[in-house]
Coordinates of C-alpha atoms in Angstrom, one line a residue:
X51 CA 8.1 11.6 -0.9
X52 CA 8.1 15.5 -0.8
X53 CA 11.6 15.8 -2.5
X54 CA 10.2 14.3 -5.5
X55 CA 6.6 16.0 -5.9
X56 CA 8.1 19.1 -7.8
X57 CA 9.8 16.7 -10.4
X58 CA 6.7 14.8 -11.1
X59 CA 4.3 17.5 -11.1
X60 CA 6.6 19.2 -13.7
X61 CA 6.7 16.3 -15.9
X62 CA 3.0 16.1 -15.5
X63 CA 2.4 19.7 -16.8
X64 CA 5.0 18.9 -19.6
X65 CA 2.8 16.1 -21.2
X66 CA 0.1 18.6 -21.6
X67 CA -2.1 18.1 -18.3
X68 CA -3.5 20.9 -16.6
X69 CA -4.7 19.0 -13.5
X70 CA -3.3 16.9 -10.8
X71 CA -5.8 14.3 -9.0
X72 CA -4.8 12.8 -5.8
X73 CA -6.2 10.4 -3.5
X74 CA -5.9 11.1 0.4
X75 CA -5.2 7.9 2.3
X76 CA -6.9 8.1 5.6
X77 CA -4.8 5.2 7.1
X78 CA -1.8 7.6 6.3
X79 CA -3.2 10.3 8.4
X80 CA -4.8 8.4 11.0
X81 CA -2.9 5.4 11.4
X82 CA -3.6 5.2 15.4
X83 CA -6.8 6.2 16.5
X84 CA -7.3 9.9 17.1
X85 CA -3.5 10.6 16.4
X86 CA -3.8 12.7 13.3
X87 CA -0.7 13.6 11.0
X88 CA -0.7 16.1 8.2
X89 CA 3.1 17.1 8.1
X90 CA 6.4 15.9 6.4
X91 CA 5.5 13.1 3.8
X92 CA 2.0 13.5 4.2
X93 CA 1.7 17.1 4.0
X94 CA -1.1 17.5 1.8
X95 CA -1.4 21.1 2.1
X96 CA 2.3 21.3 0.7
X97 CA 1.6 19.2 -2.1
X98 CA -1.5 21.4 -3.2
X99 CA 0.2 24.6 -2.9
X100 CA 3.1 23.0 -4.8
X101 CA 0.7 22.2 -7.6
X102 CA -0.9 25.8 -7.6
X103 CA 2.9 27.2 -7.8
X104 CA 3.6 25.1 -10.8
X105 CA 0.2 26.3 -12.6
X106 CA -1.9 23.2 -12.0
X107 CA -5.4 22.7 -10.7
X108 CA -6.0 19.9 -8.2
X109 CA -9.1 17.2 -7.8
X110 CA -9.1 15.7 -4.4
X111 CA -10.4 12.1 -3.7
X112 CA -10.6 12.3 0.1
X113 CA -12.4 9.0 0.3
X114 CA -13.0 7.8 3.1
X115 CA -12.7 4.6 0.9
X116 CA -10.2 5.0 -2.0
X117 CA -9.3 1.6 -3.2
X118 CA -6.1 2.6 -5.2
X119 CA -4.5 -1.0 -4.4
X120 CA -3.8 0.4 -0.9
X121 CA -4.3 -1.6 2.3
X122 CA -8.0 -1.9 3.0
X123 CA -8.6 0.6 0.5
X124 CA -7.0 3.4 2.5
X125 CA -9.5 2.9 5.6
X126 CA -7.4 2.6 8.9
X127 CA -7.1 -0.9 10.2
X128 CA -8.2 0.3 13.7
X129 CA -11.8 0.2 12.5
X130 CA -11.6 -3.5 12.5
X131 CA -11.1 -3.4 16.3
X132 CA -14.7 -3.3 16.6
X133 CA -16.2 -6.8 15.9
X134 CA -19.4 -5.3 14.8
X135 CA -17.7 -2.9 12.3
X136 CA -19.4 -2.4 9.0
X137 CA -17.1 -0.4 7.0
X138 CA -18.4 2.1 4.2
X139 CA -22.0 2.1 5.8
X140 CA -24.2 4.1 7.9
X141 CA -23.0 2.1 11.0
X142 CA -22.6 4.7 13.9
X143 CA -19.1 4.1 14.8
X144 CA -17.8 4.0 11.2
X145 CA -19.7 7.4 10.4
X146 CA -18.5 9.1 13.7
X147 CA -14.7 8.2 12.7
X148 CA -15.3 9.5 9.3
X149 CA -16.6 12.8 10.7
X150 CA -13.9 13.3 12.8
X151 CA -11.4 12.7 10.1
X152 CA -13.2 14.8 7.6
X153 CA -13.1 17.7 10.2
X154 CA -9.5 17.5 10.4
X155 CA -8.8 17.3 6.6
X156 CA -11.3 19.8 5.2
X157 CA -10.3 22.2 7.4
X158 CA -6.9 22.1 6.0
X159 CA -8.1 21.9 2.3
X160 CA -11.4 24.2 1.9
X161 CA -9.3 27.5 2.1
X162 CA -7.3 26.0 -1.2
X163 CA -10.5 25.8 -3.1
X164 CA -10.6 27.8 -6.6
X165 CA -13.5 30.1 -5.5
X166 CA -11.2 31.1 -2.4
X167 CA -7.9 31.7 -4.7
X168 CA -6.6 28.0 -4.5
X169 CA -6.2 25.2 -7.1
X170 CA -8.8 22.8 -5.8
X171 CA -11.5 22.8 -8.5
X172 CA -13.4 19.5 -7.6
X173 CA -14.2 16.6 -4.8
X174 CA -14.8 13.3 -5.4
X175 CA -17.6 11.6 -3.0
X176 CA -16.6 8.3 -2.0
X177 CA -15.0 5.7 -4.5
X178 CA -16.5 3.0 -6.8
X179 CA -19.2 2.6 -4.1
X180 CA -22.1 1.2 -6.2
X181 CA -19.7 -1.2 -8.1
X182 CA -18.6 -2.8 -4.9
X183 CA -21.1 -3.2 -2.4
X184 CA -23.4 -6.0 -1.7
X185 CA -26.2 -3.7 -1.4
X186 CA -26.0 0.1 -2.5
X187 CA -27.0 2.2 0.8
X188 CA -28.2 5.4 -0.9
X189 CA -28.3 6.9 2.7
X190 CA -24.5 6.4 3.4
X191 CA -24.0 8.3 0.2
X192 CA -26.3 11.0 1.1
X193 CA -24.7 11.4 4.4
X194 CA -21.1 11.7 2.8
X195 CA -22.5 14.3 0.3
X196 CA -23.9 16.6 3.2
X197 CA -20.9 15.6 5.3
X198 CA -18.5 17.4 2.6
X199 CA -21.0 20.0 2.2
X200 CA -21.1 20.8 6.2
X201 CA -17.3 20.8 6.1
X202 CA -17.1 23.5 3.3
X203 CA -16.8 21.8 -0.1
X204 CA -18.1 24.2 -2.6
X205 CA -16.6 23.0 -5.5
X206 CA -17.8 20.5 -8.2
X207 CA -18.8 17.0 -6.5
X208 CA -18.5 13.7 -8.3
X209 CA -18.3 10.1 -8.0
X210 CA -16.3 7.5 -9.9
X211 CA -18.5 4.5 -11.0
X212 CA -19.5 2.9 -14.2
X213 CA -22.7 5.0 -15.7
X214 CA -25.1 2.1 -15.0
X215 CA -24.2 2.0 -11.5
X216 CA -24.3 5.8 -11.3
X217 CA -28.1 5.6 -12.1
X218 CA -28.7 4.1 -8.6
X219 CA -27.6 7.1 -6.7
X220 CA -30.4 9.4 -5.4
X221 CA -28.3 12.5 -5.7
X222 CA -26.8 14.2 -8.7
X223 CA -23.1 13.7 -9.0
X224 CA -20.7 14.4 -11.8
X225 CA -18.6 12.2 -13.8
X226 CA -18.3 8.6 -14.6
X227 CA -16.0 5.7 -15.1
X228 CA -15.1 3.1 -17.8
X229 CA -16.7 5.4 -20.8
X230 CA -14.0 4.9 -23.2
X231 CA -16.5 4.3 -26.3
X232 CA -18.8 6.8 -27.6
X233 CA -22.1 4.9 -26.4
X234 CA -21.3 5.2 -22.9
X235 CA -20.7 9.0 -23.6
X236 CA -24.3 9.1 -24.8
X237 CA -25.7 7.1 -21.8
X238 CA -24.3 9.4 -19.7
X239 CA -25.5 12.6 -21.5
X240 CA -28.9 11.0 -21.3
X241 CA -28.7 10.4 -17.5
X242 CA -27.1 13.9 -16.8
X243 CA -27.5 16.0 -20.1
X244 CA -26.4 19.2 -18.3
X245 CA -23.2 17.8 -16.6
X246 CA -19.7 17.7 -18.3
X247 CA -18.3 14.3 -19.4
X248 CA -15.3 13.1 -17.7
X249 CA -13.5 9.6 -17.6
X250 CA -12.5 9.7 -14.1
X251 CA -10.3 6.7 -14.2
X252 CA -8.7 5.8 -17.7
X253 CA -6.4 2.9 -16.9
X254 CA -2.9 3.5 -18.6
X255 CA -1.9 0.1 -17.2
X256 CA -2.6 -2.3 -14.5
X257 CA -0.9 -3.5 -11.2
X258 CA 0.7 -6.6 -10.3
X259 CA 0.1 -9.5 -7.8
X260 CA 3.0 -11.7 -6.4
X261 CA 3.6 -15.0 -8.5
X262 CA 1.8 -13.5 -11.5
X263 CA 3.3 -11.9 -14.7
X264 CA 3.9 -8.3 -15.1
X265 CA 1.2 -6.4 -16.6
X266 CA 1.4 -3.9 -19.6
X267 CA -1.0 -1.9 -21.7
X268 CA -0.2 -1.7 -25.2
X269 CA 0.4 2.1 -26.1
X270 CA -0.1 2.1 -29.8
X271 CA -2.8 -0.3 -30.6
X272 CA -5.1 0.2 -27.5
X273 CA -4.3 3.2 -25.4
X274 CA -3.7 5.8 -28.1
X275 CA -6.6 4.9 -30.0
X276 CA -8.9 4.9 -27.0
X277 CA -7.5 8.3 -25.7
X278 CA -8.1 10.0 -29.1
X279 CA -11.6 9.0 -29.1
X280 CA -12.3 10.5 -25.8
X281 CA -10.4 13.8 -26.7
X282 CA -12.2 14.0 -29.8
X283 CA -15.7 13.7 -28.0
X284 CA -14.5 17.0 -26.1
X285 CA -14.3 15.0 -22.8
X286 CA -12.0 15.4 -19.9
X287 CA -9.7 12.6 -18.9
X288 CA -7.9 11.4 -15.7
X289 CA -5.2 9.1 -16.4
X290 CA -5.0 6.4 -13.5
X291 CA -2.2 6.5 -13.1
X292 CA -0.1 9.1 -14.7
X293 CA 2.5 8.3 -12.0
X294 CA 2.0 5.2 -9.8
X295 CA 4.9 5.4 -7.5
X296 CA 5.5 2.8 -4.7
X297 CA 3.7 1.1 -2.1
X298 CA 6.4 1.6 0.6
X299 CA 6.6 -0.4 3.7
X300 CA 3.4 -2.5 4.3
X301 CA 0.6 -0.1 2.4
X302 CA 0.1 -2.6 -0.5
X303 CA -3.4 -4.0 -0.8
X304 CA -4.6 -7.3 -2.3
X305 CA -7.4 -8.8 -4.2
X306 CA -9.6 -11.8 -4.3
X307 CA -10.0 -14.1 -7.3
X308 CA -13.6 -15.0 -6.4
X309 CA -16.7 -13.5 -5.2
X310 CA -15.9 -14.1 -1.5
X311 CA -13.2 -12.3 0.6
X312 CA -11.2 -15.3 1.1
X313 CA -11.5 -16.7 -2.4
X314 CA -8.0 -16.7 -4.3
X315 CA -6.2 -14.2 -2.0
X316 CA -3.6 -12.1 -4.4
X317 CA -1.5 -9.7 -2.5
X318 CA -0.1 -6.8 -4.5
X319 CA 3.7 -6.3 -4.9
X320 CA 5.4 -3.3 -3.3
X321 CA 6.0 -1.5 -6.7
X322 CA 3.1 0.6 -8.2
X323 CA 4.8 1.3 -11.4
X324 CA 1.3 0.4 -13.2
X325 CA 2.9 0.7 -16.6
X326 CA 2.2 4.5 -16.2
X327 CA 3.4 7.2 -18.5
X328 CA 5.8 8.1 -15.8
X329 CA 7.5 5.2 -14.2
X330 CA 7.9 4.1 -10.6
X331 CA 11.3 6.1 -10.5
X332 CA 9.6 9.1 -12.1
X333 CA 11.1 8.2 -15.5
X334 CA 9.9 9.7 -19.1
X335 CA 8.6 6.6 -20.9
X336 CA 7.7 6.0 -24.6
X337 CA 4.0 5.9 -23.4
X338 CA 4.5 9.4 -21.9
X339 CA 5.9 10.8 -25.3
X340 CA 3.2 9.4 -27.5
X341 CA 0.7 10.6 -25.2
X342 CA 2.2 14.3 -25.1
X343 CA 2.2 14.0 -29.0
X344 CA -1.2 13.0 -29.0
X345 CA -2.2 15.6 -26.7
X346 CA -0.8 18.3 -28.8
X347 CA -2.5 17.2 -31.8
X348 CA -6.1 16.7 -30.4
X349 CA -6.5 19.3 -27.7
X350 CA -7.7 22.7 -28.7
X351 CA -5.0 25.3 -28.4
X352 CA -6.8 27.4 -25.9
X353 CA -6.2 24.6 -23.5
X354 CA -2.6 24.3 -23.9
X355 CA 0.4 26.5 -23.4
X356 CA 2.2 27.1 -26.5
X357 CA 4.6 25.6 -26.5
X358 CA 4.4 23.0 -23.9
X359 CA 6.9 23.2 -21.2
X360 CA 10.1 21.1 -22.0
X361 CA 10.2 17.7 -20.7
X362 CA 12.3 17.9 -17.5
X363 CA 15.2 15.2 -17.4
X364 CA 15.1 11.9 -15.8
X365 CA 16.8 11.9 -12.4
X366 CA 20.2 10.3 -12.5
X367 CA 20.6 6.6 -11.3
X368 CA 23.3 4.6 -9.8
X369 CA 24.2 0.9 -9.7
X370 CA 25.9 0.9 -6.5
X371 CA 28.6 -2.0 -5.7
X372 CA 27.2 -5.2 -4.2
X373 CA 27.6 -5.4 -0.4
X374 CA 28.0 -8.4 1.6
X375 CA 25.2 -8.8 4.4
X376 CA 27.8 -10.3 6.7
X377 CA 26.0 -9.3 10.1
X378 CA 23.2 -11.6 11.4
X379 CA 20.7 -11.6 14.4
X380 CA 18.1 -14.3 14.9
X381 CA 14.6 -13.1 15.2
X382 CA 14.2 -14.1 18.8
X383 CA 17.0 -11.7 19.9
X384 CA 15.1 -8.7 19.0
X385 CA 11.9 -9.4 21.0
X386 CA 13.0 -7.6 24.2
X387 CA 13.1 -4.4 21.8
X388 CA 9.5 -4.6 21.0
X389 CA 7.8 -2.2 23.5
X390 CA 4.3 -3.2 22.8
X391 CA 4.6 -6.9 23.5
X392 CA 1.7 -8.2 25.7
X393 CA 0.3 -11.1 27.6
X394 CA -2.8 -12.7 26.3
X395 CA -5.0 -15.7 27.5
X396 CA -5.9 -16.7 24.0
X397 CA -4.6 -15.9 20.5
X398 CA -6.5 -13.3 18.9
X399 CA -6.4 -11.2 15.3
X400 CA -3.6 -8.5 15.1
X401 CA -6.5 -5.8 15.3
X402 CA -8.1 -7.0 18.6
X403 CA -4.6 -6.5 20.4
X404 CA -4.9 -3.8 23.3
X405 CA -2.3 -1.6 21.7
X406 CA -2.1 1.6 19.9
X407 CA -4.9 3.5 21.7
X408 CA -6.8 0.1 21.9
X409 CA -6.6 -0.1 17.9
X410 CA -4.6 -3.2 17.5
X411 CA -1.6 -3.8 15.3
X412 CA -1.9 -2.3 12.0
X413 CA 0.7 -3.8 9.8
X414 CA 3.6 -6.3 9.7
X415 CA 4.1 -9.5 11.5
X416 CA 2.5 -10.8 14.7
X417 CA 4.5 -13.4 16.4
X418 CA 2.5 -15.6 18.9
X419 CA 4.5 -17.5 21.4
X420 CA 3.6 -20.1 24.4
X421 CA 5.0 -22.7 26.2
X422 CA 4.3 -26.3 25.6
X423 CA 4.5 -29.6 27.7
X424 CA 7.3 -31.6 26.4
X425 CA 5.1 -34.7 25.5
X426 CA 2.9 -32.6 23.0
X427 CA 2.1 -34.5 19.8
X428 CA -0.3 -32.3 17.6
X429 CA -0.7 -28.9 16.6
X430 CA -3.8 -27.5 14.9
X431 CA -4.1 -23.8 13.7
X432 CA -7.9 -23.1 12.8
X433 CA -7.3 -20.0 10.6
X434 CA -4.6 -17.9 9.8
X435 CA -4.4 -14.7 7.4
X436 CA -2.2 -14.5 5.6
X437 CA 1.0 -16.5 6.0
X438 CA 2.6 -18.4 8.9
X439 CA 6.0 -19.6 10.0
X440 CA 5.7 -22.1 12.8
X441 CA 8.6 -23.1 15.0
X442 CA 9.3 -25.2 17.9
X443 CA 12.2 -23.8 19.9
X444 CA 14.2 -25.6 22.6
X445 CA 16.0 -23.0 24.8
X446 CA 18.8 -23.4 27.5
X447 CA 20.2 -20.3 29.4
X448 CA 18.0 -18.2 27.3
X449 CA 19.8 -18.9 24.1
X450 CA 18.2 -21.0 21.0
X451 CA 19.7 -24.5 21.0
X452 CA 18.0 -25.6 17.9
X453 CA 14.7 -25.0 15.8
X454 CA 12.7 -27.6 14.2
X455 CA 9.8 -26.3 11.8
X456 CA 6.7 -28.2 12.0
X457 CA 7.7 -31.0 14.4
X458 CA 6.4 -30.8 18.0
X459 CA 8.4 -33.6 19.9
X460 CA 11.8 -34.2 18.0
X461 CA 13.6 -35.6 20.7
X462 CA 13.0 -37.4 24.0
X463 CA 13.6 -34.3 26.4
X464 CA 12.0 -32.5 29.6
X465 CA 13.2 -29.2 28.1
X466 CA 10.6 -26.4 27.7
X467 CA 9.0 -26.3 24.4
X468 CA 8.1 -22.9 23.0
X469 CA 5.7 -22.8 20.3
X470 CA 6.2 -19.8 18.1
X471 CA 3.7 -18.9 15.3
X472 CA 4.8 -15.8 13.1
X473 CA 2.0 -14.7 11.0
X474 CA 2.6 -12.0 8.2
X475 CA -0.1 -9.7 7.2
X476 CA 0.6 -9.4 3.4
X477 CA -1.7 -6.6 2.8
X478 CA -5.7 -6.2 3.3
X479 CA -8.0 -6.6 0.2
X480 CA -8.8 -3.0 -1.0
X481 CA -11.6 -4.0 -3.5
X482 CA -14.6 -6.3 -3.4
X483 CA -17.2 -7.4 -0.7
X484 CA -16.7 -8.0 3.0
X485 CA -14.0 -5.4 3.5
X486 CA -15.0 -5.3 7.3
X487 CA -13.9 -8.9 7.7
X488 CA -10.3 -8.3 6.6
X489 CA -8.7 -9.2 10.0
X490 CA -5.3 -10.6 10.1
X491 CA -3.2 -12.9 11.9
X492 CA -4.8 -16.0 13.9
X493 CA -8.5 -15.7 13.3
X494 CA -9.4 -19.0 15.1
X495 CA -8.2 -21.3 17.9
X496 CA -4.6 -22.9 18.3
X497 CA -5.1 -26.7 19.5
X498 CA -2.5 -28.8 21.2
X499 CA -3.4 -32.4 21.1
X500 CA -7.1 -31.2 20.6
X501 CA -7.3 -28.6 23.5
X502 CA -7.1 -25.1 23.5
X503 CA -3.8 -23.5 24.4
X504 CA -4.0 -21.0 26.7
X505 CA -1.3 -18.1 27.9
X506 CA 0.4 -16.6 25.1
X507 CA 3.1 -13.8 24.6
X508 CA 2.4 -11.8 21.6
X509 CA 5.0 -9.6 19.8
X510 CA 3.9 -6.9 17.2
X511 CA 6.4 -6.6 14.8
X512 CA 5.6 -3.6 12.5
X513 CA 9.0 -1.7 12.2
X514 CA 7.8 1.4 13.6
X515 CA 10.4 4.1 13.8
X516 CA 11.0 4.0 17.6
X517 CA 11.8 0.1 17.2
X518 CA 14.0 0.5 14.4
X519 CA 16.1 3.5 15.7
X520 CA 16.6 1.4 19.0
X521 CA 16.9 -2.3 18.1
X522 CA 19.4 -2.4 15.3
X523 CA 21.8 -0.2 17.1
X524 CA 21.8 -2.0 20.4
X525 CA 21.3 -5.7 19.4
X526 CA 24.4 -7.7 19.3
X527 CA 25.3 -8.6 15.7
X528 CA 27.2 -11.7 14.9
X529 CA 28.2 -13.7 11.8
X530 CA 25.6 -16.1 10.5
X531 CA 26.0 -19.5 11.8
X532 CA 25.2 -22.8 10.1
X533 CA 21.5 -23.4 9.7
X534 CA 20.6 -19.9 10.4
X535 CA 19.4 -19.3 6.9
X536 CA 16.4 -21.6 7.6
X537 CA 15.0 -19.6 10.3
X538 CA 13.8 -16.2 10.2
X539 CA 16.5 -13.4 11.0
X540 CA 18.1 -10.0 10.4
X541 CA 20.9 -9.5 8.1
X542 CA 23.1 -6.3 7.9
X543 CA 25.4 -4.6 5.4
X544 CA 26.9 -1.1 4.9
X545 CA 26.4 0.6 1.6
X546 CA 29.0 3.4 1.2
X547 CA 28.3 6.2 -1.2
X548 CA 30.9 8.8 -2.2
X549 CA 29.3 12.0 -3.1
X550 CA 25.7 12.8 -3.9
X551 CA 23.4 9.9 -3.6
X552 CA 21.5 8.8 -6.5
X553 CA 18.3 6.8 -7.1
X554 CA 19.1 3.0 -7.3
X555 CA 17.2 -0.4 -7.0
X556 CA 17.8 -2.8 -4.4
X557 CA 18.2 -6.4 -6.2
X558 CA 17.7 -9.1 -3.6
X559 CA 18.4 -11.7 -6.2
X560 CA 18.7 -15.4 -4.6
X561 CA 17.0 -14.1 -1.3
X562 CA 13.8 -15.9 -0.4
X563 CA 11.1 -13.7 1.1
X564 CA 11.3 -10.6 3.4
X565 CA 11.5 -6.8 4.1
X566 CA 14.2 -4.5 3.2
X567 CA 14.9 -1.4 5.6
X568 CA 17.2 1.5 4.4
X569 CA 18.6 3.6 7.5
X570 CA 16.0 2.4 9.5
X571 CA 12.9 3.1 7.0
X572 CA 10.9 0.3 5.5
X573 CA 11.3 0.2 1.9
X574 CA 9.0 -2.7 1.3
X575 CA 8.7 -6.5 0.5
X576 CA 10.6 -8.6 -1.8
X577 CA 9.9 -12.2 -2.7
X578 CA 11.4 -14.6 -5.2
X579 CA 8.0 -15.5 -6.6
X580 CA 8.2 -12.2 -8.7
X581 CA 7.2 -10.7 -10.8
X582 CA 9.0 -7.8 -9.1
X583 CA 12.7 -8.3 -9.2
X584 CA 13.9 -5.0 -7.6
X585 CA 12.9 -2.4 -5.1
X586 CA 13.2 1.3 -6.1
X587 CA 15.4 3.1 -3.6
X588 CA 15.0 7.0 -3.7
X589 CA 18.0 8.8 -3.5
X590 CA 16.2 10.9 -0.5
X591 CA 16.5 7.8 1.7
X592 CA 20.4 7.7 1.2
X593 CA 23.2 9.8 2.6
X594 CA 26.9 10.3 1.4
X595 CA 29.2 7.9 3.6
X596 CA 27.6 4.6 5.1
X597 CA 24.1 3.6 4.8
X598 CA 22.8 0.6 6.9
X599 CA 20.8 -1.9 4.8
X600 CA 18.6 -4.6 6.8
X601 CA 16.8 -7.5 5.2
X602 CA 14.5 -9.4 7.6
X603 CA 14.7 -12.6 5.7
X604 CA 11.9 -14.9 6.6
X605 CA 12.1 -18.0 4.0
X606 CA 15.7 -18.5 3.4
X607 CA 18.8 -16.4 3.0
X608 CA 21.1 -16.2 0.2
X609 CA 24.0 -18.5 0.5
X610 CA 26.7 -16.0 -0.3
X611 CA 25.0 -13.2 1.5
X612 CA 25.5 -10.8 -1.3
X613 CA 22.8 -8.1 -1.9
X614 CA 22.9 -6.3 -5.4
X615 CA 22.1 -2.9 -6.6
X616 CA 21.2 -1.9 -10.1
X617 CA 20.4 1.4 -11.9
X618 CA 17.1 -0.1 -13.6
X619 CA 14.2 -2.1 -12.2
X620 CA 14.9 -5.2 -14.4
X621 CA 11.3 -6.2 -14.9
X622 CA 12.1 -9.1 -17.2
X623 CA 10.2 -10.1 -20.3
X624 CA 7.7 -12.4 -18.5
X625 CA 4.6 -9.9 -19.2
X626 CA 1.1 -10.1 -19.6
X627 CA -0.5 -7.5 -21.8
X628 CA -4.1 -6.0 -21.0

């Protein structure tokens, strides 16, 4: 969020750091194929210029793949519309898309290089390539290297990989990863004796998956000792993360527990706090203060301002009064506002839908609906990613009479039976093998009594701006009826703020699973599984007066309909130390 860039960068400098390193997420800048965006919240030029104004250098990690626990590692989902796609390879259509993206991005950033008076001192070529790929395609790395040079990169080029993997590259690239012990420094110096030593990712914490414990990294026992060793060797260090922030909307990634892409799917939570020196909300932590002290003691004076800048204060937080989510509308009532609804003969993954410049649906929920004969007995769905809600709707005069989940023929009736399968994309895997197979929705067939069901209506529910601006203003809201809490629907409440808005945390305690919208913007996912208990709500999303809060509740609403707010994330004590 541009409103917070200066605050976070000033705190970075006050800790004793002189450079900010940032990924560039391709899927934010080209979410729809050939529709590039570099303004507003994704104004990378504004960010780089601000860093220079504050006296910081900049390192750019442009991808095309960035990992970063970000959906598909930052690669746009529309690439998967090609059934033959091979991501991170020399496959023609992939490289053609990369070339178009790089030509746009580098045209904006190369004038800001250090040699031309700007703050950019280095570029990363790809990311962890040799660590992940089944087979290292050296030609792919060569092509990216040449492409970056062709587009005007003149500063230092480096990659981020274990030093053992770095040996597999045919080109000399500076930098390495996981070298927090002296033996790794020695190995790297043997491999590239004329290159600087840099730990390109020192993990200051870790990220969380839904249903697991909250991860932390011990500050005194582990981190301080390791960072001291790195600094005493005269090496550079990049803290990953210094400030993690938030996976707003549907941008969180996922992991797998096994070697295959479908082994033990583990989606990430909305928060990317990372137990970093600067918290998700931009607050100073004990880890921050310990690192600042260490840097002052172990970094030569010529590399630090004397004295270090004062630490900026934390932004004020507010614990707003609870609100009653008293207005309700069932999911089926908003279908008419989904302007990209389509008719298809057979179910298909969301990326194959003929929408968004033939790039498919990128994120959110895909709702597949068809009409069944009233005597249908069995339902088989061959393969779903990632989570489905199946309903059978009996309609009369276009209004829902009842909804029975996972039951085909609950009563002897000749009424039409509408089968509805809502599939949630909970985040594409961002690290590991086989990223090009990370399609979502229904991947197989849907069989009714053993036969393929044809003729479907598909509603892509991604909460894009035009939908949220229209649907929730025009739809008729009512009080929740008995049984409403057992079916997907939208709940609305009004948060009234007097005076200047402050950062806060939405605490959906007692609610099941869903998405929170604030004044039409998608704050992110919540889920009673934890470990995340509250969603960070930036003040820049709020306004003085009335603020509309909407929950799209999928699994079951809270009985009293109350939504709470707090001035802290309330992570709880269920933690796992790294």
